Every structure is written in structure tokens, then in C-alpha cells.
Amino acid sequence: MRRLLLLLLGLLLLHHSCCFEFVIDGEWEDDTLDVQDHQQRHRRAILTSEEQEDFEAIRGDDITVKSYRVESRITSRFAHTTVRSSVVNSGTKAQSIGFNVQIPKQAFITNFTMNVNGIRFMGSVKEKTVARNLYTQARARGKAAGIVRANSQDMETFKTEVHVPPGSNIEFELHYQEMMQRKLGLYEHKLYLQPGRLVPQLQVDVYIYEPKGISAVQTPNTLGAQFEELIKVTSTKDKAHVAFKPSLQQQRKCDNCTGSAVDGIFTVTYDVERDSNAGELQVSDGHFVHFFAPSNLSPLPKNIVFVIDVSGSMWGVKMKQTVEAMQAILGDLSVDDQFSIIDFNHNVRCWSEELLPGSSIQVEDAKKYIQSIKPNGGTNINEALMRAVQMLVKASNQGLISPRSVSMIILVSDGDPTVGEIKLTTIQKNVKRVMREEFSLFSLGIGFDVDYDFLERIAMENRGMAQRIFANHDAAEQLRTFYRQVSSPLLRRIIVQFPEGLVSDVTQNRFDKYFSGSELVVAGKVKASGSDTLTSFTTASAARLDLTLETEADTAQLDAELAKHQHSFNGFARQMWAYITIKQLISERSLATTAARKRTITKQIMSLALEHQFVTPLTALLVESEDATERLLADSPKDPKHGCCSGMGFGGPPGLPPPTNVIYGTPPWVQMGPTPQPGEELIKGPEAVTLPKNINFVDNDPHFIIHLPRNNMDVCFNIDSKPGHILSLVSDKGTGLVVNGQLISSKQPHKGKLSTYFGTISVYYQPDGVSVTVGTDGISLDDGRGRHAFTWAATAEVTLDGVRISIVKNAHVTVTVNGDVQVMVLLHRVWKKHPVNVDFLGIYIPNHNQYSPVVRGLIGQFSREPEVSVYDIHDGADPLKKEATMEVNGNKLLVTRGWQKDYRHDEKRGSNIYCWFVHNSGKGFIDGHYTDYIVPDLNSFI
């Protein structure tokens, strides 16, 4: 809903004297609002896009707009936008000139300045009561402020009107800030361009700087086809500039038209590079921001109860759009999902009394049911929600809901309750009493006749969110878009933590769910310490996985980089921390159950808003002339259809007692739980895995080293096979374990020989159906239902049933199976432009691994140590390498004394392991011929 912020500055400048006339139209926030008045604020009314007033950025009858410029600087997802305009009263009479700016609903205005014929008005954010008192002192000279409200989908409107004599020059400048929210895999930045007339200097610049890199920048054609070629995008790895500067002729609706075709939304979308699922940690200006947006994980199964209002008020377009959306939503369900539908008017009906799988048969039947609904009667929200919760509780008690699934209720309604329990606070308490911690409630309010404040509160209290659906031609698409945002949950119980004593004032760091395509953001202050790095630890649960992820950041590097960039926003981390904290406090304030608690939170909001100059529902922008003799007032109003201070819905920051209610966090489609207090939990990163000193391993091109404990001897051999061949290293049908490696080649022969290396190692554990594939470009885990991908760029620990995967950043990964078997894979990086060498892997396997008696493979066979004797040691052709005779398995072999490298402790130089080298690809030492160990795929036994 748009809140229209109107600053009526009736300013009349006459020669050497000036006087002011203002109109008051609006109301101040009043926490003691009468309940009856509160109910009255929700009278039924529908505002469609066609009914909204025509909008112009600059209003006036005979004026010249010399320039209109918009500049946004986006640094690390935080945007600072400045709108400037220069206007001249070209008429022969005094007139009112308006400056109107539509800004995103979630943005905070930070400043407004105005210069009228040399009189400069400067803005500053004040506590609302202080601003009112200062302003009241000047009212004797005729000043006042006005607030008018209107409704729209994405915006609020700041309006300024100045009454000036002919020939006057006016310059307006408005600043606002907002955090970019990631939805469906993209950040979207919208600028509303509606100058209402031709402008000689019309220019838009959007500067983006993302330290980790920008993966894509797009400019959707939302402004009009004729401007598509005029939008210029230039980008480098980490910077982008989007420019729009149409000439006067290019702005015209037609060649001979005097009207401007620039009338719409200028949109920029982008996403960033992510080198790991551990997130991105940035430190700047004494603050940190942790971004967490993992991908390449299998979705969690869903248990959904759709609760749909079919009362008489839903008749017509609303019901048609709802049915259309539900047809598409039901079609997106998978067979792993469970669902049911409850529709209600004065009665409550169930399509099915229990959850059913999302099979094609059930989905088709549900679509037919939805299609047959005929709206009529009253609205019994309480009974419908209670039935929905009971359905989930029953399924949970019967063991039909997986503890690793996500259970949600999605309520779609267009009005207040009229049947059954109609008291909103009682319905709120009823639902909260029966809802379990693992259930979430999402509320979708259609139109403006619904009490949106109630829907938001009941959702926030139950780990969900509310969204208004606007009753116009695209309501079905709004419903589908919302569902897409919550249709793919990837993680549950996410916690982001930091080492004790290194950070303070951390924003909400516990999240109930993470949905694909969104992003979790945690911010805080960095304490002074001797450390030049900051580390974060993130734990979460996926479909069958438990994750522990680690990432770190240099505490000085980013500030040094920001200083080099002209258009970056140097204070982004500090402002983002304040922005998130205030949003969380506003949401917590709306849920406060006592007046004392509400007053405490109010003081905190005001303190932060004043320090960081944010216009919030509790502060005002006082605009003063430079000598402070003239004062104007801009106020952020409460929304009569939205409720005061209901914000985005964040949790409270540390330092406050955790709220009883679980509330959702940033972004709004991701739910969170209360923040733990200091000392509540032990911060624990991924556990280090070490292998014993003496092991079997394969490294380089490929050199096998077999340790024989009883003989206290190391034996080595090479395998001269072809690129693409997959070699069986461990094949144990008794335990169901397979370890295989696939060969790759060097880029070209060296000294006439094409070297081979292991490029892929696979560990497959058949009993759990788990396969871990390690490559030089990343690590993947297949659990039989889906594939999860991880990179080498972050330290992580992944647990799935009896399999544990421990990744050490850019070094090695260790796979542990049931605590009995360990396999370590080392990563070898080479210079990318090297003419011959390629990245490759080494594999290290302890002797103490517990195999069955039938284990085979180039390494596995030696769990049954053969009897080996070496004798007749003598000088060889190379004086540095002795030769000898080895007797093993009844074979007498000529062996040479040499050494190979163990790279576990020194990844560059390695340490020498002396061994007896068996020639001819281990012939006579291994069972059979090496070609017997070539298998068809990475999970094959031999």
C-alpha cells in the first residue's frame, strides 16, 4: 500500500518580505487510538490502479523544468538514491509548484533540501514530538504540515508544494535509502520516472558495486519499447553503470508531440557472483554484513493447507483470479509434497480431511474442486484456520509428516470475519495456541476491505508473512509470484554465529526457513581486536543434510577497495545495519504485548533513526532555513489500512530479551526465530579431520603408495592408463562401499609423454544411496532424491545419515562413512595459463578403514596385507636409487628404491615418502592386471 507523504509548503515570496500559508490534512500517530476508531479504519473499499490519480513528478501550469536527475548508488545490495530537479516559474503570476517522488515502500527518506530564490531549506530527522514542538513554535507565522494518504502496490509518495512568484527558481533534492531484497534469484531496483513534461536535462544513473562480482545486469523493458535502445549498460567484473539520458526529441510521444512519453518505471535487475554456499561476509566502517543465499540444494518436501475465502464478497473478479492462480499453484506441486484445500464462508469445507500426496491424480481432482466453488455467505476465518491447524497436527501425530519437511498454511481472504468468532484478538490467540513451532502461516489479503494489520500480525506470530494482493487484472499473477517465492524451501533452522567477543549488536541471526532465490542478511558491529579477519559460522538443515559452513573476511580490505571507486556508497555497512535493526524493532514493536515494552522499543527506534537520519513512523523530517527561522515539517504517516509501525517484520536485535513470538525476518518471505542470548550456544565451526601418519594414497600422475604395516614398508607403483578411464580404488560389496577415480590428461604431451591424473573421485555408499563426487571445480552430493553442490571456496561440514563430508577451503575434503571408513581428497591447483599442467586430485586412505573380507580395488585389496620380502639390495643404474628383488604372492619382481610425495602437510612441496617401486603398472604386486580395475561408471563395483 502506498502511503502518501505530503509536505504542503505554501510559500509566497514577495519582494523583500515573505509569508507562509499551509494546509493541514492528516493525523499524527496516536498509540491510544480507540478500538472503535481502529475498526473504522477498515471500512470496505477497493482501489484499483485505474482509480489512482494521475501522477506527475513536477506539477505546475506554466513552468519550465530545466532538469530532472535521478542517481542511485548501490553498494553491496544497499542503495542510496538522490532525486534532483530544477524548476522555473515561467508564468506571469504566482503559482504553486509541486515536487513529487514515488519511492519504494521499504525505503527510508534520509534528507530533503530545497532552494527557493536563494533561500535554502535543509532537512534533519528529529524525534517526532521534538519536531512537532519546534514546528509549533513557528506556526504563529502561518506554517503547518499536511499528510494525505493513498493506496498503491509498491510505493509511497513524497509530495512538496511551493507557492512562488513569477520568475522564481526552485531546486528540489530528495534522498532515500533501502536494502535490495532478493526475490526469485534477482535484486530489483525500481525508479519511478513521471516528469509529466519534456525536460531538457533528463538523466538517470544507476551505479552498482558488488565486491564479489556481478553475475548479470538486466534492464527489463518496463519504461516503454521506444526507450529500450536508449538505456546503456556498461559493466566490469564488480561494477556496473546503467544510464538513461534521452534528448528532448527522444522524450516526445511522437515527432510533433509536446507531451512526454517518459511515464513509468525504470527497472534494473541484477544478481551477484557466489563462490560458495557458505555466504558472503563483508566488513566495512566498523560494521559487518553477512549475506547468505545458498543454491544447488534439493528442496525440502512441503505440507500445505490452502485456506481460501469463498464468502460473497469474493464473487466476480476476485474469485476468478484466485481460481486461475490456484490452478497454476496446484500444478507446481510435486509427488513429494502433501496438500489439502479448505474453503470457507459461514461454513467450513474440506476438499480432503487429510493431507494427500501431490500426485497428478490428486492435483487434477483438486483443480476440479477449486473450479466448482461458488462464492456466497459470510466469513468464518477462525474456524477455517483451526481446521487447517488440526489437519497438520493430525498428520504429524500419525507420523505422516517428515521432520525435515516444511509445513505451512496459506490463507487467502478479502475481508474481516463476520461469522463465528469475529473478535480479531481472540482469533489471533486461538491460532497461536494451537500452532506448533514447525508450522508457518502465510496470509494473503485481497483488496483493501481486509484488515491487513490483523493478517500481518497473525502471520508474524506464526513464523510467516503477510502480503496484500491488489484486486486488479493481475491479481492471479501476484498470487502465483508469491507462491513461487515460498514454493522451494531449501533449508530449515538456520543460525549464523560469530566468535565470542569479536562482534556486537548483531541483528536477527536465527531463521526458521530459507527459500530458494531469496537471501538472508545478518549485520552487526565489529569490535576492536588484534585480528585482521572475521569469521562466520552458519548451521542449517536441508532435505537430508545437516550443514555447518564457515566463511571469513578481511577487516580492512573492503574499505581500501571502496576508496578507489568514485560512485560507491562508503557508509553502506553502517547504514545497512541501522536499516535492518530499525525494521526489526518496528516489527517487534507491532507485536509488543505491554505498553512498557512498546515504550522501550520506541526509544530504541528513535535513537537509531536520529543517529542515522531515517524518517520512520516515529520520527519526522524538520526542514529549516539556514538561520532556522523558517521551519517546515515532513512526517511519515501511519497507514489507516496497514496499522502503525508494522514494517517488514524483523526480529529484535541482541541486547533485548528474545520475544515470545517467533517473527519473520529479512527478506519478508524468509521466517526466523528469536535471537539467542550471549552464551546460550557454543559457537562451533566445522570439525577438523586428521588422518594417521601411515596411509595408502595416490597422487600426481598417478603414483600409488601402499603402506604395509606388518612389513613396515611402503610399496609404490604407477598406473599408465588412458584419460577418461575410471579406476576402482576400493570396491567392497560386503559393506556396500565404492571409491573410484576418473583420469584426466595434461593439456599436451611433455617430453613426448601425455601425463594422466585423477580429475574426479567418487565415494558411493550403497546402503544409504549416497554418492559423493569430488572434482577440481567442486563437490557434489547425491542422496538418491536430489543433488546438492558445494564449492572449494568455503570450509564446510555436511552430514547425511551415516556419511559426513568435511571440506577445508581450497585444500581438501574428507568423506567419513559410519565412522569406520575415511577417504581424503586433496586439491592441487596449478597456474591456469600453464601450457601443460592441469588441476588434479590426490586421494589418501587410512589403513585402519574397516572393510569386509571381500573388498577389492587397487587400494582396497591391501587391507589383507600380503607377505612381502625384499632382498638382494644392490646399486642400480641410477647411483641414487638402489635395486632389489621383491617376493610377493609367489612372484619375484625387480624393484627400485625411490620416493614419492605426500602432500597432506605441505601442499606445494610435499614430503618425501621412500618406497620400493614396482614397474609395469604394479604387475605382480596387484591382483591380476591393472585393466581388471577399469569400471564403467563412478559408482560401479568390480
mmCIF file of N, CA and C in Angstrom, residues 843-942:
data_model
loop_
_atom_site.group_PDB
_atom_site.id
_atom_site.type_symbol
_atom_site.label_atom_id
_atom_site.label_comp_id
_atom_site.label_asym_id
_atom_site.label_seq_id
_atom_site.Cartn_x
_atom_site.Cartn_y
_atom_site.Cartn_z
ATOM 1 N N ILE A 843 44.363 -38.707 -3.556
ATOM 2 C CA ILE A 843 43.455 -39.429 -2.663
ATOM 3 C C ILE A 843 44.254 -40.166 -1.608
ATOM 4 N N TYR A 844 43.837 -40.041 -0.339
ATOM 5 C CA TYR A 844 44.556 -40.585 0.811
ATOM 6 C C TYR A 844 43.580 -41.414 1.646
ATOM 7 N N ILE A 845 43.920 -42.696 1.869
ATOM 8 C CA ILE A 845 43.008 -43.630 2.531
ATOM 9 C C ILE A 845 43.757 -44.343 3.665
ATOM 10 N N PRO A 846 43.294 -44.241 4.912
ATOM 11 C CA PRO A 846 43.986 -44.881 6.042
ATOM 12 C C PRO A 846 43.941 -46.403 5.970
ATOM 13 N N ASN A 847 44.958 -47.037 6.559
ATOM 14 C CA ASN A 847 44.980 -48.496 6.646
ATOM 15 C C ASN A 847 43.923 -49.044 7.589
ATOM 16 N N HIS A 848 43.534 -48.240 8.579
ATOM 17 C CA HIS A 848 42.620 -48.770 9.593
ATOM 18 C C HIS A 848 41.163 -48.757 9.154
ATOM 19 N N ASN A 849 40.866 -48.355 7.928
ATOM 20 C CA ASN A 849 39.484 -48.421 7.447
ATOM 21 C C ASN A 849 38.940 -49.841 7.600
ATOM 22 N N GLN A 850 37.685 -49.922 8.021
ATOM 23 C CA GLN A 850 37.070 -51.223 8.281
ATOM 24 C C GLN A 850 36.292 -51.699 7.051
ATOM 25 N N TYR A 851 36.910 -52.660 6.316
ATOM 26 C CA TYR A 851 36.253 -53.230 5.148
ATOM 27 C C TYR A 851 35.786 -54.644 5.469
ATOM 28 N N SER A 852 35.014 -55.190 4.537
ATOM 29 C CA SER A 852 34.622 -56.602 4.669
ATOM 30 C C SER A 852 35.737 -57.474 4.069
ATOM 31 N N PRO A 853 35.693 -58.795 4.324
ATOM 32 C CA PRO A 853 36.746 -59.676 3.769
ATOM 33 C C PRO A 853 36.760 -59.741 2.247
ATOM 34 N N VAL A 854 35.684 -59.290 1.579
ATOM 35 C CA VAL A 854 35.639 -59.432 0.117
ATOM 36 C C VAL A 854 36.047 -58.145 -0.596
ATOM 37 N N VAL A 855 36.631 -57.206 0.110
ATOM 38 C CA VAL A 855 36.984 -55.931 -0.501
ATOM 39 C C VAL A 855 38.030 -56.137 -1.595
ATOM 40 N N ARG A 856 37.871 -55.365 -2.677
ATOM 41 C CA ARG A 856 38.825 -55.404 -3.782
ATOM 42 C C ARG A 856 39.179 -53.967 -4.165
ATOM 43 N N GLY A 857 39.853 -53.810 -5.293
ATOM 44 C CA GLY A 857 40.240 -52.485 -5.750
ATOM 45 C C GLY A 857 41.743 -52.305 -5.667
ATOM 46 N N LEU A 858 42.279 -51.350 -6.399
ATOM 47 C CA LEU A 858 43.721 -51.118 -6.440
ATOM 48 C C LEU A 858 44.290 -50.799 -5.063
ATOM 49 N N ILE A 859 43.481 -50.186 -4.193
ATOM 50 C CA ILE A 859 43.918 -49.926 -2.818
ATOM 51 C C ILE A 859 43.233 -50.882 -1.853
ATOM 52 N N GLY A 860 41.946 -51.157 -2.055
ATOM 53 C CA GLY A 860 41.183 -51.975 -1.116
ATOM 54 C C GLY A 860 41.759 -53.352 -0.893
ATOM 55 N N GLN A 861 42.335 -53.962 -1.915
ATOM 56 C CA GLN A 861 42.865 -55.328 -1.783
ATOM 57 C C GLN A 861 43.958 -55.430 -0.726
ATOM 58 N N PHE A 862 44.612 -54.323 -0.426
ATOM 59 C CA PHE A 862 45.745 -54.385 0.505
ATOM 60 C C PHE A 862 45.314 -54.261 1.965
ATOM 61 N N SER A 863 43.986 -54.241 2.204
ATOM 62 C CA SER A 863 43.547 -54.378 3.593
ATOM 63 C C SER A 863 43.902 -55.764 4.122
ATOM 64 N N ARG A 864 44.070 -56.716 3.184
ATOM 65 C CA ARG A 864 44.621 -58.032 3.524
ATOM 66 C C ARG A 864 46.101 -57.986 3.127
ATOM 67 N N GLU A 865 46.928 -57.644 4.058
ATOM 68 C CA GLU A 865 48.329 -57.381 3.729
ATOM 69 C C GLU A 865 49.046 -58.649 3.264
ATOM 70 N N PRO A 866 49.662 -58.610 2.077
ATOM 71 C CA PRO A 866 50.379 -59.791 1.588
ATOM 72 C C PRO A 866 51.726 -59.943 2.293
ATOM 73 N N GLU A 867 52.241 -61.154 2.228
ATOM 74 C CA GLU A 867 53.596 -61.385 2.737
ATOM 75 C C GLU A 867 54.580 -60.876 1.686
ATOM 76 N N VAL A 868 55.462 -60.012 2.111
ATOM 77 C CA VAL A 868 56.420 -59.397 1.192
ATOM 78 C C VAL A 868 57.826 -59.501 1.781
ATOM 79 N N SER A 869 58.763 -59.870 0.957
ATOM 80 C CA SER A 869 60.159 -59.858 1.379
ATOM 81 C C SER A 869 60.997 -59.191 0.301
ATOM 82 N N VAL A 870 61.963 -58.416 0.717
ATOM 83 C CA VAL A 870 62.856 -57.712 -0.200
ATOM 84 C C VAL A 870 64.290 -58.121 0.136
ATOM 85 N N TYR A 871 65.018 -58.545 -0.873
ATOM 86 C CA TYR A 871 66.390 -58.984 -0.637
ATOM 87 C C TYR A 871 67.237 -58.670 -1.862
ATOM 88 N N ASP A 872 68.506 -59.007 -1.772
ATOM 89 C CA ASP A 872 69.458 -58.750 -2.860
ATOM 90 C C ASP A 872 69.462 -57.272 -3.252
ATOM 91 N N ILE A 873 69.591 -56.440 -2.209
ATOM 92 C CA ILE A 873 69.636 -54.995 -2.456
ATOM 93 C C ILE A 873 71.005 -54.631 -3.006
ATOM 94 N N HIS A 874 71.033 -53.904 -4.134
ATOM 95 C CA HIS A 874 72.301 -53.578 -4.779
ATOM 96 C C HIS A 874 72.159 -52.250 -5.530
ATOM 97 N N ASP A 875 73.297 -51.717 -5.962
ATOM 98 C CA ASP A 875 73.284 -50.458 -6.703
ATOM 99 C C ASP A 875 72.582 -50.652 -8.036
ATOM 100 N N GLY A 876 71.863 -49.628 -8.437
ATOM 101 C CA GLY A 876 71.167 -49.681 -9.712
ATOM 102 C C GLY A 876 71.848 -48.808 -10.746
ATOM 103 N N ALA A 877 71.195 -48.658 -11.890
ATOM 104 C CA ALA A 877 71.741 -47.804 -12.938
ATOM 105 C C ALA A 877 71.857 -46.369 -12.466
ATOM 106 N N ASP A 878 70.925 -45.941 -11.650
ATOM 107 C CA ASP A 878 70.980 -44.620 -11.025
ATOM 108 C C ASP A 878 71.636 -44.801 -9.665
ATOM 109 N N PRO A 879 72.805 -44.204 -9.440
ATOM 110 C CA PRO A 879 73.508 -44.410 -8.164
ATOM 111 C C PRO A 879 72.702 -43.952 -6.950
ATOM 112 N N LEU A 880 71.710 -43.109 -7.171
ATOM 113 C CA LEU A 880 70.900 -42.645 -6.043
ATOM 114 C C LEU A 880 69.744 -43.593 -5.746
ATOM 115 N N LYS A 881 69.535 -44.607 -6.604
ATOM 116 C CA LYS A 881 68.400 -45.491 -6.420
ATOM 117 C C LYS A 881 68.871 -46.941 -6.386
ATOM 118 N N LYS A 882 68.702 -47.555 -5.243
ATOM 119 C CA LYS A 882 69.065 -48.965 -5.098
ATOM 120 C C LYS A 882 68.059 -49.828 -5.850
ATOM 121 N N GLU A 883 68.471 -51.010 -6.204
ATOM 122 C CA GLU A 883 67.582 -52.002 -6.789
ATOM 123 C C GLU A 883 67.560 -53.235 -5.906
ATOM 124 N N ALA A 884 66.498 -54.049 -6.020
ATOM 125 C CA ALA A 884 66.374 -55.242 -5.176
ATOM 126 C C ALA A 884 65.390 -56.197 -5.812
ATOM 127 N N THR A 885 65.263 -57.349 -5.172
ATOM 128 C CA THR A 885 64.268 -58.334 -5.592
ATOM 129 C C THR A 885 63.177 -58.378 -4.526
ATOM 130 N N MET A 886 61.940 -58.302 -4.988
ATOM 131 C CA MET A 886 60.797 -58.394 -4.069
ATOM 132 C C MET A 886 60.052 -59.684 -4.373
ATOM 133 N N GLU A 887 59.721 -60.402 -3.300
ATOM 134 C CA GLU A 887 58.940 -61.617 -3.453
ATOM 135 C C GLU A 887 57.582 -61.384 -2.806
ATOM 136 N N VAL A 888 56.522 -61.521 -3.626
ATOM 137 C CA VAL A 888 55.169 -61.258 -3.143
ATOM 138 C C VAL A 888 54.205 -62.103 -3.948
ATOM 139 N N ASN A 889 53.272 -62.738 -3.277
ATOM 140 C CA ASN A 889 52.251 -63.566 -3.930
ATOM 141 C C ASN A 889 52.861 -64.598 -4.877
ATOM 142 N N GLY A 890 54.039 -65.133 -4.502
ATOM 143 C CA GLY A 890 54.712 -66.127 -5.330
ATOM 144 C C GLY A 890 55.428 -65.549 -6.524
ATOM 145 N N ASN A 891 55.444 -64.220 -6.642
ATOM 146 C CA ASN A 891 56.113 -63.559 -7.757
ATOM 147 C C ASN A 891 57.422 -62.922 -7.296
ATOM 148 N N LYS A 892 58.443 -63.017 -8.145
ATOM 149 C CA LYS A 892 59.704 -62.327 -7.882
ATOM 150 C C LYS A 892 59.791 -61.142 -8.838
ATOM 151 N N LEU A 893 59.920 -59.952 -8.241
ATOM 152 C CA LEU A 893 59.862 -58.716 -9.016
ATOM 153 C C LEU A 893 61.150 -57.915 -8.820
ATOM 154 N N LEU A 894 61.596 -57.272 -9.897
ATOM 155 C CA LEU A 894 62.704 -56.330 -9.793
ATOM 156 C C LEU A 894 62.128 -54.990 -9.373
ATOM 157 N N VAL A 895 62.582 -54.483 -8.226
ATOM 158 C CA VAL A 895 62.054 -53.220 -7.700
ATOM 159 C C VAL A 895 63.183 -52.211 -7.531
ATOM 160 N N THR A 896 62.820 -50.954 -7.526
ATOM 161 C CA THR A 896 63.801 -49.878 -7.413
ATOM 162 C C THR A 896 63.449 -48.996 -6.225
ATOM 163 N N ARG A 897 64.461 -48.642 -5.458
ATOM 164 C CA ARG A 897 64.265 -47.757 -4.306
ATOM 165 C C ARG A 897 64.101 -46.318 -4.794
ATOM 166 N N GLY A 898 62.996 -45.674 -4.362
ATOM 167 C CA GLY A 898 62.772 -44.286 -4.757
ATOM 168 C C GLY A 898 61.910 -43.578 -3.740
ATOM 169 N N TRP A 899 61.296 -42.546 -4.158
ATOM 170 C CA TRP A 899 60.431 -41.804 -3.241
ATOM 171 C C TRP A 899 59.296 -41.140 -4.018
ATOM 172 N N GLN A 900 58.196 -40.918 -3.313
ATOM 173 C CA GLN A 900 57.052 -40.181 -3.842
ATOM 174 C C GLN A 900 56.672 -39.103 -2.826
ATOM 175 N N LYS A 901 55.754 -38.247 -3.228
ATOM 176 C CA LYS A 901 55.406 -37.094 -2.392
ATOM 177 C C LYS A 901 54.062 -37.285 -1.686
ATOM 178 N N ASP A 902 54.070 -36.953 -0.384
ATOM 179 C CA ASP A 902 52.847 -36.881 0.418
ATOM 180 C C ASP A 902 52.542 -35.395 0.613
ATOM 181 N N TYR A 903 51.416 -34.940 0.093
ATOM 182 C CA TYR A 903 51.110 -33.505 0.093
ATOM 183 C C TYR A 903 50.123 -33.094 1.191
ATOM 184 N N ARG A 904 49.883 -33.966 2.140
ATOM 185 C CA ARG A 904 48.882 -33.621 3.162
ATOM 186 C C ARG A 904 49.288 -32.425 4.009
ATOM 187 N N HIS A 905 50.573 -32.306 4.322
ATOM 188 C CA HIS A 905 51.024 -31.269 5.238
ATOM 189 C C HIS A 905 51.726 -30.116 4.532
ATOM 190 N N ASP A 906 52.176 -30.349 3.305
ATOM 191 C CA ASP A 906 52.803 -29.289 2.523
ATOM 192 C C ASP A 906 52.293 -29.424 1.097
ATOM 193 N N GLU A 907 51.244 -28.643 0.793
ATOM 194 C CA GLU A 907 50.554 -28.828 -0.478
ATOM 195 C C GLU A 907 51.383 -28.399 -1.686
ATOM 196 N N LYS A 908 52.422 -27.614 -1.483
ATOM 197 C CA LYS A 908 53.231 -27.164 -2.608
ATOM 198 C C LYS A 908 54.435 -28.073 -2.857
ATOM 199 N N ARG A 909 55.225 -28.310 -1.804
ATOM 200 C CA ARG A 909 56.449 -29.095 -1.982
ATOM 201 C C ARG A 909 56.267 -30.561 -1.620
ATOM 202 N N GLY A 910 55.355 -30.842 -0.682
ATOM 203 C CA GLY A 910 55.157 -32.211 -0.234
ATOM 204 C C GLY A 910 56.317 -32.697 0.615
ATOM 205 N N SER A 911 56.116 -33.869 1.209
ATOM 206 C CA SER A 911 57.193 -34.512 1.979
ATOM 207 C C SER A 911 57.495 -35.864 1.339
ATOM 208 N N ASN A 912 58.782 -36.250 1.378
ATOM 209 C CA ASN A 912 59.211 -37.475 0.699
ATOM 210 C C ASN A 912 58.786 -38.721 1.474
ATOM 211 N N ILE A 913 58.230 -39.675 0.770
ATOM 212 C CA ILE A 913 57.925 -40.997 1.304
ATOM 213 C C ILE A 913 58.752 -41.997 0.500
ATOM 214 N N TYR A 914 59.707 -42.662 1.183
ATOM 215 C CA TYR A 914 60.582 -43.607 0.485
ATOM 216 C C TYR A 914 59.873 -44.957 0.343
ATOM 217 N N CYS A 915 60.007 -45.540 -0.830
ATOM 218 C CA CYS A 915 59.265 -46.752 -1.122
ATOM 219 C C CYS A 915 60.037 -47.606 -2.144
ATOM 220 N N TRP A 916 59.624 -48.880 -2.255
ATOM 221 C CA TRP A 916 60.117 -49.761 -3.308
ATOM 222 C C TRP A 916 59.153 -49.676 -4.473
ATOM 223 N N PHE A 917 59.694 -49.288 -5.632
ATOM 224 C CA PHE A 917 58.863 -49.044 -6.808
ATOM 225 C C PHE A 917 58.739 -50.312 -7.649
ATOM 226 N N VAL A 918 57.468 -50.714 -7.930
ATOM 227 C CA VAL A 918 57.166 -51.872 -8.772
ATOM 228 C C VAL A 918 56.852 -51.373 -10.175
ATOM 229 N N HIS A 919 57.560 -51.888 -11.169
ATOM 230 C CA HIS A 919 57.403 -51.413 -12.542
ATOM 231 C C HIS A 919 56.179 -52.041 -13.214
ATOM 232 N N ASN A 920 55.914 -51.583 -14.451
ATOM 233 C CA ASN A 920 54.863 -52.163 -15.310
ATOM 234 C C ASN A 920 53.468 -52.096 -14.680
ATOM 235 N N SER A 921 53.131 -50.899 -14.181
ATOM 236 C CA SER A 921 51.787 -50.660 -13.608
ATOM 237 C C SER A 921 51.454 -51.646 -12.496
ATOM 238 N N GLY A 922 52.465 -51.947 -11.640
ATOM 239 C CA GLY A 922 52.230 -52.786 -10.463
ATOM 240 C C GLY A 922 52.069 -54.253 -10.764
ATOM 241 N N LYS A 923 52.452 -54.684 -11.966
ATOM 242 C CA LYS A 923 52.265 -56.075 -12.350
ATOM 243 C C LYS A 923 53.013 -57.007 -11.404
ATOM 244 N N GLY A 924 52.301 -58.002 -10.906
ATOM 245 C CA GLY A 924 52.873 -58.947 -9.963
ATOM 246 C C GLY A 924 52.638 -58.556 -8.516
ATOM 247 N N PHE A 925 52.443 -57.263 -8.260
ATOM 248 C CA PHE A 925 52.163 -56.808 -6.889
ATOM 249 C C PHE A 925 50.651 -56.704 -6.663
ATOM 250 N N ILE A 926 49.941 -56.209 -7.667
ATOM 251 C CA ILE A 926 48.481 -56.150 -7.547
ATOM 252 C C ILE A 926 47.903 -57.459 -8.077
ATOM 253 N N ASP A 927 46.672 -57.768 -7.658
ATOM 254 C CA ASP A 927 45.995 -58.959 -8.170
ATOM 255 C C ASP A 927 45.606 -58.715 -9.625
ATOM 256 N N GLY A 928 46.043 -59.615 -10.504
ATOM 257 C CA GLY A 928 45.673 -59.507 -11.904
ATOM 258 C C GLY A 928 46.368 -58.356 -12.601
ATOM 259 N N HIS A 929 45.730 -57.868 -13.684
ATOM 260 C CA HIS A 929 46.265 -56.788 -14.496
ATOM 261 C C HIS A 929 45.509 -55.503 -14.174
ATOM 262 N N TYR A 930 46.177 -54.344 -14.339
ATOM 263 C CA TYR A 930 45.516 -53.093 -13.947
ATOM 264 C C TYR A 930 44.233 -52.861 -14.753
ATOM 265 N N THR A 931 44.140 -53.413 -15.950
ATOM 266 C CA THR A 931 42.916 -53.229 -16.741
ATOM 267 C C THR A 931 41.715 -53.921 -16.112
ATOM 268 N N ASP A 932 41.990 -54.878 -15.191
ATOM 269 C CA ASP A 932 40.877 -55.528 -14.489
ATOM 270 C C ASP A 932 40.150 -54.545 -13.574
ATOM 271 N N TYR A 933 40.764 -53.401 -13.302
ATOM 272 C CA TYR A 933 40.220 -52.443 -12.343
ATOM 273 C C TYR A 933 39.550 -51.256 -13.036
ATOM 274 N N ILE A 934 39.399 -51.349 -14.338
ATOM 275 C CA ILE A 934 38.678 -50.302 -15.068
ATOM 276 C C ILE A 934 37.186 -50.619 -15.013
ATOM 277 N N VAL A 935 36.391 -49.642 -14.531
ATOM 278 C CA VAL A 935 34.947 -49.848 -14.347
ATOM 279 C C VAL A 935 34.175 -48.863 -15.222
ATOM 280 N N PRO A 936 32.893 -49.163 -15.507
ATOM 281 C CA PRO A 936 32.133 -48.339 -16.469
ATOM 282 C C PRO A 936 31.680 -46.984 -15.949
ATOM 283 N N ASP A 937 31.406 -46.848 -14.633
ATOM 284 C CA ASP A 937 30.982 -45.539 -14.128
ATOM 285 C C ASP A 937 31.487 -45.333 -12.714
ATOM 286 N N LEU A 938 31.279 -44.129 -12.209
ATOM 287 C CA LEU A 938 31.888 -43.727 -10.934
ATOM 288 C C LEU A 938 31.321 -44.482 -9.742
ATOM 289 N N ASN A 939 30.149 -45.087 -9.852
ATOM 290 C CA ASN A 939 29.565 -45.807 -8.722
ATOM 291 C C ASN A 939 29.604 -47.323 -8.908
ATOM 292 N N SER A 940 30.415 -47.796 -9.839
ATOM 293 C CA SER A 940 30.430 -49.228 -10.161
ATOM 294 C C SER A 940 31.331 -50.023 -9.221
ATOM 295 N N PHE A 941 30.846 -51.216 -8.840
ATOM 296 C CA PHE A 941 31.677 -52.203 -8.166
ATOM 297 C C PHE A 941 32.446 -52.991 -9.232
ATOM 298 N N ILE A 942 33.460 -53.747 -8.787
ATOM 299 C CA ILE A 942 34.089 -54.723 -9.680
ATOM 300 C C ILE A 942 33.836 -56.114 -9.121
#
